[in-house]
mmCIF file of C-alpha atoms in Angstrom:
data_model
loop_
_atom_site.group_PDB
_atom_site.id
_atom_site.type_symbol
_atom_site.label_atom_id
_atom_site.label_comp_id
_atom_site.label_asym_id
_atom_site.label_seq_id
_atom_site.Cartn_x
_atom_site.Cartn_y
_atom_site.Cartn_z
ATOM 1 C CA UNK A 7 6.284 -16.789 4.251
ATOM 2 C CA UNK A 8 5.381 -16.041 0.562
ATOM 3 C CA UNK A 9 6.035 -12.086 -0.865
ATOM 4 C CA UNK A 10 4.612 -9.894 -3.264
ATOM 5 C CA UNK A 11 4.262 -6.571 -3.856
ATOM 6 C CA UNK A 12 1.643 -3.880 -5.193
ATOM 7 C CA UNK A 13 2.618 -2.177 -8.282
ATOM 8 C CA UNK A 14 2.668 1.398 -8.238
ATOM 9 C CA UNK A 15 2.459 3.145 -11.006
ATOM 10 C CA UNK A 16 4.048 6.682 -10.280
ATOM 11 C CA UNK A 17 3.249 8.478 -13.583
ATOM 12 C CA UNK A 18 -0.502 7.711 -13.268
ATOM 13 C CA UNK A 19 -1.080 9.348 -9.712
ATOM 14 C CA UNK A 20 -3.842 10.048 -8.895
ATOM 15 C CA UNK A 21 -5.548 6.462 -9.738
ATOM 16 C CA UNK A 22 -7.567 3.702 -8.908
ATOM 17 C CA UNK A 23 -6.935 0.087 -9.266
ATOM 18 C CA UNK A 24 -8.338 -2.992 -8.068
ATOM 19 C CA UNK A 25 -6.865 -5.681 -6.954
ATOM 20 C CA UNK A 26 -7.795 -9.353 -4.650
ATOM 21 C CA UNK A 27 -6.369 -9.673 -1.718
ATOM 22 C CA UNK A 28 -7.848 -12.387 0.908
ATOM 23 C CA UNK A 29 -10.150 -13.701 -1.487
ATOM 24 C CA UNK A 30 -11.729 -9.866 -1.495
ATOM 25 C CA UNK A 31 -11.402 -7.515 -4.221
ATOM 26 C CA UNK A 32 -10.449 -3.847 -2.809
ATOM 27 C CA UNK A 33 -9.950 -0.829 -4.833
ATOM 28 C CA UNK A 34 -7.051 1.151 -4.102
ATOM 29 C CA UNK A 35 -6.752 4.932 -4.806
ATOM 30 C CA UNK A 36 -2.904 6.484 -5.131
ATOM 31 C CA UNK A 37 -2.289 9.604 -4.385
ATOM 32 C CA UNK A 38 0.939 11.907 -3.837
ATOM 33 C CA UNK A 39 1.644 14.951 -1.983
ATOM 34 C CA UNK A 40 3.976 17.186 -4.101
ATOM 35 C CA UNK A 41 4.603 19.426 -1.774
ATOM 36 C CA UNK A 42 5.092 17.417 1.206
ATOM 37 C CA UNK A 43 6.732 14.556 -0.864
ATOM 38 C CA UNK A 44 4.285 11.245 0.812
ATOM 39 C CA UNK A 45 1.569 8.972 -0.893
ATOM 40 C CA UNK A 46 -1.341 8.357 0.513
ATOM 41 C CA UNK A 47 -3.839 5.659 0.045
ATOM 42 C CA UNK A 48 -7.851 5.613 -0.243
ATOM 43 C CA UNK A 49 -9.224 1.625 0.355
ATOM 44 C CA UNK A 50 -12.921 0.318 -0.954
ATOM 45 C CA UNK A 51 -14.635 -2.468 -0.988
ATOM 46 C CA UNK A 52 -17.761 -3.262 -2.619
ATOM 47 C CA UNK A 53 -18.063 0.376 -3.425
ATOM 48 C CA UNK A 54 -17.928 1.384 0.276
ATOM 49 C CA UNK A 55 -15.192 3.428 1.156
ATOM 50 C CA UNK A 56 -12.975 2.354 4.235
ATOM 51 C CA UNK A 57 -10.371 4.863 4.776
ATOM 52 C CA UNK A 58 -9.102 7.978 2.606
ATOM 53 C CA UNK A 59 -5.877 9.354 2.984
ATOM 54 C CA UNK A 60 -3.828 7.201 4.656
ATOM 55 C CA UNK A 61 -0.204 8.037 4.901
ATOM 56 C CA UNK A 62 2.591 5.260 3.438
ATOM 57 C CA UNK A 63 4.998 5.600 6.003
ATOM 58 C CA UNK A 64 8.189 3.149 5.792
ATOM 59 C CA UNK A 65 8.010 -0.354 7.605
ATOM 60 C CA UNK A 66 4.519 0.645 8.912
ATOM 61 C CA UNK A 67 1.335 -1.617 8.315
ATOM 62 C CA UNK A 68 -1.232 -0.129 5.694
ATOM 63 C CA UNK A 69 -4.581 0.617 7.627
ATOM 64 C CA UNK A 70 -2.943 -1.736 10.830
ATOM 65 C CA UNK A 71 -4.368 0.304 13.737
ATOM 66 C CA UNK A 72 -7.947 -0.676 11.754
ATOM 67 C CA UNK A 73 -9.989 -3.243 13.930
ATOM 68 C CA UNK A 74 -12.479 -4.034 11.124
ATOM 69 C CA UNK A 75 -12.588 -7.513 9.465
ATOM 70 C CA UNK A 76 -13.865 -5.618 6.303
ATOM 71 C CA UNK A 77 -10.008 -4.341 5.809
ATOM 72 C CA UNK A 78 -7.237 -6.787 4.250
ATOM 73 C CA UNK A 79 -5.694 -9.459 7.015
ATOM 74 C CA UNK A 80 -2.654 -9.698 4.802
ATOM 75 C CA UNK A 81 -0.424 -6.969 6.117
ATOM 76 C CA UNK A 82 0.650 -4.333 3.459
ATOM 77 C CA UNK A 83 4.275 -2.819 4.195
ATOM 78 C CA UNK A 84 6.054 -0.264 2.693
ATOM 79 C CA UNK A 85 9.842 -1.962 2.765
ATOM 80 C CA UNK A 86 12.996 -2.014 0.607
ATOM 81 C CA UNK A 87 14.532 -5.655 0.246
ATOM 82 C CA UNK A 88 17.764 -3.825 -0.207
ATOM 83 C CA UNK A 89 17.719 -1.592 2.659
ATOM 84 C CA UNK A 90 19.077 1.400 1.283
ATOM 85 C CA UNK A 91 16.235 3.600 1.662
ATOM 86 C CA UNK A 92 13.818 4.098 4.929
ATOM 87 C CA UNK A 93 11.603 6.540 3.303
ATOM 88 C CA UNK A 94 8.634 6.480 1.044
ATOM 89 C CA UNK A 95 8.866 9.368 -0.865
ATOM 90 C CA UNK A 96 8.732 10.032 -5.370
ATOM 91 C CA UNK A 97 12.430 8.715 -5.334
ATOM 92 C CA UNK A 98 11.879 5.505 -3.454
ATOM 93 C CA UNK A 99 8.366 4.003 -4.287
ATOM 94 C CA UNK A 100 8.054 1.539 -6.892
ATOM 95 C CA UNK A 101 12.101 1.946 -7.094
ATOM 96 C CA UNK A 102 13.523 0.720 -3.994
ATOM 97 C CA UNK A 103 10.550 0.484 -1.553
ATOM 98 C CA UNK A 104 7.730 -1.311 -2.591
ATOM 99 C CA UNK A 105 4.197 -2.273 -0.866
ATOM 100 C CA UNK A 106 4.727 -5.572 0.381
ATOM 101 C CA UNK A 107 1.761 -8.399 1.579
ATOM 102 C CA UNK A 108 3.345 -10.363 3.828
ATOM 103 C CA UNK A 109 1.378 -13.853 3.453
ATOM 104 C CA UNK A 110 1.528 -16.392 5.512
ATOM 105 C CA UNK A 111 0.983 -19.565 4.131
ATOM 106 C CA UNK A 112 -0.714 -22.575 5.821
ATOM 107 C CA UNK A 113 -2.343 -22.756 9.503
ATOM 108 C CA UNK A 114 -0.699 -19.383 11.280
#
């Protein structure tokens, strides 16, 4: 299994970038509640929006209770190598918890 991880820049939330993932490009939109202390996550493709607003909760799959082939097969986690944190939260993200695709490479 093959790992990398999304960059998130903190400083620039709210934004958009774009990025390929399964030979797709999506746009992501960041976005952080201050007062609650989460990030959530708005996903397009092709200028279509799939989902707004979903909630980066640790060790759970981005948009995985999504049946729709238009959303990313590579799973997206929200994990810290080091396992000192189990929260995604202003302190952790792009510190000690990062958003993971878990690739698989060859015939799964």
């Amino acid at each position: 299994m093959d790992m990398r991880y999304i960059e998130i820049e903190k400083n620039l939330v709210p934004y958009r970038f774009d990025m390929g993932i399964d030979n797709e490009l999506f746009t992501f939109e960041i976005h952080y509640n201050s007062e609650y202390d989460f990030f959530t996550v708005d996903l397009e493709l092709d200028g279509e929006v799939l989902v707004v607003g979903e909630k980066m909760v640790y060790g759970v799959q981005l948009f995985g209770d999504v049946l729709d082939n238009r959303f990313p097969k590579t799973p997206i986690i929200p994990y810290d190598e080091s396992k000192k944190s189990q929260d995604v939260n202003w302190n952790t993200l792009s510190d000690s918890v990062f958003l993971f695709l878990y690739e698989v490479k060859g015939d799964a």
